[in-house]
PDB file of C-alpha atoms in Angstrom:
ATOM      1  CA  UNK A 213      31.624 -85.354   2.936  1.00 55.00           C
ATOM      2  CA  UNK A 214      28.919 -83.921   5.161  1.00 55.00           C
ATOM      3  CA  UNK A 215      28.551 -80.984   7.507  1.00 57.00           C
ATOM      4  CA  UNK A 216      26.070 -81.134  10.367  1.00 60.00           C
ATOM      5  CA  UNK A 217      24.628 -84.314   8.913  1.00 60.00           C
ATOM      6  CA  UNK A 218      23.937 -82.685   5.507  1.00 62.00           C
ATOM      7  CA  UNK A 219      25.852 -83.254   2.297  1.00 73.00           C
ATOM      8  CA  UNK A 220      28.282 -80.408   1.537  1.00 77.00           C
ATOM      9  CA  UNK A 221      26.820 -79.956  -1.956  1.00 80.00           C
ATOM     10  CA  UNK A 222      23.369 -79.244  -0.453  1.00 76.00           C
ATOM     11  CA  UNK A 223      24.822 -76.539   1.804  1.00 75.00           C
ATOM     12  CA  UNK A 224      26.718 -74.970  -1.096  1.00 83.00           C
ATOM     13  CA  UNK A 225      23.526 -74.998  -3.173  1.00 80.00           C
ATOM     14  CA  UNK A 226      21.535 -73.353  -0.343  1.00 80.00           C
ATOM     15  CA  UNK A 227      24.181 -70.651   0.061  1.00 79.00           C
ATOM     16  CA  UNK A 228      24.175 -70.016  -3.674  1.00 75.00           C
ATOM     17  CA  UNK A 229      20.381 -69.584  -3.670  1.00 73.00           C
ATOM     18  CA  UNK A 230      20.636 -67.179  -0.739  1.00 71.00           C
ATOM     19  CA  UNK A 231      23.305 -65.165  -2.538  1.00 68.00           C
ATOM     20  CA  UNK A 232      21.201 -64.996  -5.724  1.00 65.00           C
ATOM     21  CA  UNK A 233      18.149 -63.906  -3.731  1.00 66.00           C
ATOM     22  CA  UNK A 234      20.091 -61.097  -2.086  1.00 65.00           C
ATOM     23  CA  UNK A 235      21.631 -59.923  -5.374  1.00 64.00           C
ATOM     24  CA  UNK A 236      18.353 -60.033  -7.354  1.00 61.00           C
ATOM     25  CA  UNK A 237      17.294 -56.674  -8.896  1.00 61.00           C
ATOM     26  CA  UNK A 238      13.890 -56.772  -7.197  1.00 60.00           C
ATOM     27  CA  UNK A 239      15.579 -57.028  -3.816  1.00 57.00           C
ATOM     28  CA  UNK A 240      17.782 -54.091  -4.782  1.00 55.00           C
ATOM     29  CA  UNK A 241      14.777 -52.011  -5.840  1.00 59.00           C
ATOM     30  CA  UNK A 242      12.880 -52.838  -2.654  1.00 60.00           C
ATOM     31  CA  UNK A 243      15.890 -51.835  -0.564  1.00 59.00           C
ATOM     32  CA  UNK A 244      16.256 -48.623  -2.600  1.00 58.00           C
ATOM     33  CA  UNK A 245      12.565 -47.812  -2.130  1.00 58.00           C
ATOM     34  CA  UNK A 246      12.885 -48.375   1.622  1.00 58.00           C
ATOM     35  CA  UNK A 247      15.986 -46.170   1.741  1.00 55.00           C
ATOM     36  CA  UNK A 248      14.139 -43.355  -0.037  1.00 57.00           C
ATOM     37  CA  UNK A 249      11.300 -43.554   2.523  1.00 57.00           C
ATOM     38  CA  UNK A 250       8.718 -44.200  -0.162  1.00 52.00           C
ATOM     39  CA  UNK A 251       9.732 -41.278  -2.374  1.00 54.00           C
ATOM     40  CA  UNK A 252       9.128 -42.278  -5.957  1.00 58.00           C
ATOM     41  CA  UNK A 253      11.657 -41.878  -8.733  1.00 58.00           C
ATOM     42  CA  UNK A 254      10.333 -39.649 -11.518  1.00 64.00           C
ATOM     43  CA  UNK A 255      11.765 -40.435 -14.921  1.00 73.00           C
ATOM     44  CA  UNK A 256      12.877 -37.817 -17.416  1.00 74.00           C
ATOM     45  CA  UNK A 257      10.130 -38.968 -19.775  1.00 77.00           C
ATOM     46  CA  UNK A 258       7.459 -38.424 -17.108  1.00 79.00           C
ATOM     47  CA  UNK A 259       8.751 -34.911 -16.456  1.00 78.00           C
ATOM     48  CA  UNK A 260       8.722 -34.187 -20.192  1.00 76.00           C
ATOM     49  CA  UNK A 261       5.130 -35.363 -20.554  1.00 77.00           C
ATOM     50  CA  UNK A 262       4.129 -33.354 -17.477  1.00 80.00           C
ATOM     51  CA  UNK A 263       5.395 -30.221 -19.253  1.00 78.00           C
ATOM     52  CA  UNK A 264       2.430 -30.496 -21.624  1.00 75.00           C
ATOM     53  CA  UNK A 265      -0.081 -31.475 -18.960  1.00 71.00           C
ATOM     54  CA  UNK A 266       0.226 -28.276 -16.952  1.00 62.00           C
ATOM     55  CA  UNK A 267      -0.765 -25.846 -19.713  1.00 57.00           C
ATOM     56  CA  UNK A 268      -3.870 -27.603 -21.030  1.00 77.00           C
ATOM     57  CA  UNK A 269      -4.270 -24.577 -23.269  1.00 82.00           C
ATOM     58  CA  UNK A 270      -2.606 -26.502 -26.119  1.00 87.00           C
ATOM     59  CA  UNK A 271      -5.480 -28.977 -26.173  1.00 85.00           C
ATOM     60  CA  UNK A 272      -7.976 -26.134 -25.916  1.00 88.00           C
ATOM     61  CA  UNK A 273      -6.354 -24.203 -28.782  1.00 89.00           C
ATOM     62  CA  UNK A 274      -6.214 -27.309 -30.981  1.00 90.00           C
ATOM     63  CA  UNK A 275      -9.687 -28.561 -30.089  1.00 89.00           C
ATOM     64  CA  UNK A 276     -10.978 -28.244 -33.675  1.00 91.00           C
ATOM     65  CA  UNK A 277      -7.929 -29.988 -35.178  1.00 91.00           C
ATOM     66  CA  UNK A 278      -7.154 -33.674 -35.559  1.00 92.00           C
ATOM     67  CA  UNK A 279      -3.505 -32.928 -36.241  1.00 91.00           C
ATOM     68  CA  UNK A 280      -1.028 -30.109 -35.927  1.00 93.00           C
ATOM     69  CA  UNK A 281       2.447 -29.603 -37.325  1.00 93.00           C
ATOM     70  CA  UNK A 282       5.675 -30.195 -35.454  1.00 94.00           C
ATOM     71  CA  UNK A 283       9.049 -28.521 -35.982  1.00 94.00           C
ATOM     72  CA  UNK A 284      12.364 -28.501 -34.168  1.00 93.00           C
ATOM     73  CA  UNK A 285      15.899 -27.289 -34.844  1.00 93.00           C
ATOM     74  CA  UNK A 286      16.768 -30.009 -37.390  1.00 91.00           C
ATOM     75  CA  UNK A 287      14.959 -32.398 -39.725  1.00 89.00           C
ATOM     76  CA  UNK A 288      13.779 -35.569 -37.998  1.00 90.00           C
ATOM     77  CA  UNK A 289      14.354 -38.988 -39.499  1.00 87.00           C
ATOM     78  CA  UNK A 290      11.904 -41.280 -37.692  1.00 84.00           C
ATOM     79  CA  UNK A 291      13.782 -44.361 -38.939  1.00 85.00           C
ATOM     80  CA  UNK A 292      16.593 -43.715 -36.461  1.00 85.00           C
ATOM     81  CA  UNK A 293      16.721 -42.801 -32.790  1.00 83.00           C
ATOM     82  CA  UNK A 294      18.186 -39.804 -31.066  1.00 85.00           C
ATOM     83  CA  UNK A 295      17.295 -36.835 -28.876  1.00 87.00           C
ATOM     84  CA  UNK A 296      15.272 -35.065 -31.591  1.00 89.00           C
ATOM     85  CA  UNK A 297      13.242 -38.177 -32.251  1.00 89.00           C
ATOM     86  CA  UNK A 298      12.748 -38.726 -28.523  1.00 88.00           C
ATOM     87  CA  UNK A 299      11.390 -35.191 -28.081  1.00 89.00           C
ATOM     88  CA  UNK A 300       9.043 -35.725 -31.029  1.00 91.00           C
ATOM     89  CA  UNK A 301       7.697 -39.040 -29.724  1.00 89.00           C
ATOM     90  CA  UNK A 302       7.346 -37.775 -26.145  1.00 88.00           C
ATOM     91  CA  UNK A 303       5.477 -34.706 -27.409  1.00 90.00           C
ATOM     92  CA  UNK A 304       3.229 -36.969 -29.492  1.00 90.00           C
ATOM     93  CA  UNK A 305       2.577 -39.144 -26.447  1.00 87.00           C
ATOM     94  CA  UNK A 306       1.855 -36.177 -24.189  1.00 87.00           C
ATOM     95  CA  UNK A 307      -0.631 -34.585 -26.585  1.00 89.00           C
ATOM     96  CA  UNK A 308      -2.395 -37.760 -27.766  1.00 86.00           C
ATOM     97  CA  UNK A 309      -4.967 -38.181 -29.276  1.00 88.00           C
ATOM     98  CA  UNK A 310      -3.903 -35.016 -31.098  1.00 90.00           C
ATOM     99  CA  UNK A 311      -1.550 -36.071 -33.906  1.00 92.00           C
ATOM    100  CA  UNK A 312       1.759 -34.309 -34.475  1.00 92.00           C
ATOM    101  CA  UNK A 313       2.835 -34.347 -38.114  1.00 92.00           C
ATOM    102  CA  UNK A 314       6.350 -33.384 -39.075  1.00 91.00           C
ATOM    103  CA  UNK A 315       6.093 -30.013 -40.747  1.00 78.00           C
ATOM    104  CA  UNK A 316       7.271 -29.635 -44.323  1.00 72.00           C
ATOM    105  CA  UNK A 317       6.828 -27.135 -47.145  1.00 61.00           C
ATOM    106  CA  UNK A 318       4.163 -29.320 -48.749  1.00 54.00           C
ATOM    107  CA  UNK A 319       2.136 -29.831 -45.575  1.00 62.00           C
ATOM    108  CA  UNK A 320       1.841 -26.501 -43.835  1.00 79.00           C
ATOM    109  CA  UNK A 321      -0.506 -26.703 -40.856  1.00 89.00           C
ATOM    110  CA  UNK A 322      -2.413 -23.823 -39.362  1.00 91.00           C
ATOM    111  CA  UNK A 323      -1.135 -24.784 -35.894  1.00 94.00           C
ATOM    112  CA  UNK A 324       2.448 -25.910 -35.385  1.00 94.00           C
ATOM    113  CA  UNK A 325       4.143 -27.051 -32.195  1.00 94.00           C
ATOM    114  CA  UNK A 326       7.599 -25.464 -32.277  1.00 94.00           C
ATOM    115  CA  UNK A 327       9.831 -27.510 -29.970  1.00 94.00           C
ATOM    116  CA  UNK A 328      13.351 -26.077 -29.872  1.00 95.00           C
ATOM    117  CA  UNK A 329      16.312 -26.463 -27.527  1.00 92.00           C
ATOM    118  CA  UNK A 330      16.759 -22.737 -26.910  1.00 94.00           C
ATOM    119  CA  UNK A 331      14.700 -19.584 -26.800  1.00 95.00           C
ATOM    120  CA  UNK A 332      16.863 -18.065 -29.547  1.00 96.00           C
ATOM    121  CA  UNK A 333      16.026 -20.922 -31.946  1.00 96.00           C
ATOM    122  CA  UNK A 334      12.314 -20.461 -31.280  1.00 96.00           C
ATOM    123  CA  UNK A 335      12.547 -16.699 -31.895  1.00 95.00           C
ATOM    124  CA  UNK A 336      14.460 -17.243 -35.135  1.00 95.00           C
ATOM    125  CA  UNK A 337      11.833 -19.746 -36.314  1.00 94.00           C
ATOM    126  CA  UNK A 338       8.972 -17.361 -35.536  1.00 94.00           C
ATOM    127  CA  UNK A 339      10.636 -14.523 -37.469  1.00 93.00           C
ATOM    128  CA  UNK A 340      11.626 -16.684 -40.451  1.00 92.00           C
ATOM    129  CA  UNK A 341       8.183 -18.231 -40.898  1.00 90.00           C
ATOM    130  CA  UNK A 342       6.020 -15.228 -39.965  1.00 89.00           C
ATOM    131  CA  UNK A 343       4.277 -17.137 -37.199  1.00 93.00           C
ATOM    132  CA  UNK A 344       3.055 -15.985 -33.807  1.00 94.00           C
ATOM    133  CA  UNK A 345       2.761 -17.784 -30.483  1.00 95.00           C
ATOM    134  CA  UNK A 346      -0.682 -19.000 -29.436  1.00 93.00           C
ATOM    135  CA  UNK A 347       0.332 -20.944 -26.315  1.00 92.00           C
ATOM    136  CA  UNK A 348       3.698 -20.831 -24.559  1.00 91.00           C
ATOM    137  CA  UNK A 349       4.807 -24.083 -22.935  1.00 90.00           C
ATOM    138  CA  UNK A 350       8.218 -22.785 -21.829  1.00 89.00           C
ATOM    139  CA  UNK A 351      10.974 -20.509 -23.201  1.00 91.00           C
ATOM    140  CA  UNK A 352      11.760 -22.777 -26.133  1.00 92.00           C
ATOM    141  CA  UNK A 353       8.471 -24.597 -26.827  1.00 93.00           C
ATOM    142  CA  UNK A 354       5.285 -22.983 -28.108  1.00 94.00           C
ATOM    143  CA  UNK A 355       2.177 -23.675 -30.123  1.00 94.00           C
ATOM    144  CA  UNK A 356       2.218 -21.284 -33.071  1.00 94.00           C
ATOM    145  CA  UNK A 357      -0.119 -20.132 -35.804  1.00 93.00           C
ATOM    146  CA  UNK A 358       0.210 -18.190 -39.031  1.00 88.00           C
ATOM    147  CA  UNK A 359       0.500 -14.478 -38.518  1.00 81.00           C
ATOM    148  CA  UNK A 360      -2.465 -12.638 -39.969  1.00 75.00           C
ATOM    149  CA  UNK A 361      -1.588 -10.384 -42.920  1.00 60.00           C
ATOM    150  CA  UNK A 362      -2.608  -6.793 -42.339  1.00 54.00           C
TER     151      UNK A 362
END
């Protein structure tokens, strides 16, 4: 069977290719970009990294250190994924080449990045460990140091 002098199978194949081209993800993204008038989509990870870029004081305060400690509201198991691990890795990425080492009793660093979910958790940590804030990133994240004994 033929339509307009062409085999029907060729027309079906051409229509299928056209349908696939229209439904392709790149076509969708180009249409989305055009609909947003060139406004770019900023990912959550980019916003998280930007948090550390604004106050460059962390890098200045840790200039003489190759590594600093890192704490958050719960122990981090780097063998599994999750929100705590994501915050740790994004913080590490944002502050590279400065290394963030998970803080433990055996490895107490002079400088520790305290990255908590809430302001209350950060305050509790500061009181429990006798540390003081050197650089404030936001209400729940700060670079801390040991409080000097008087």
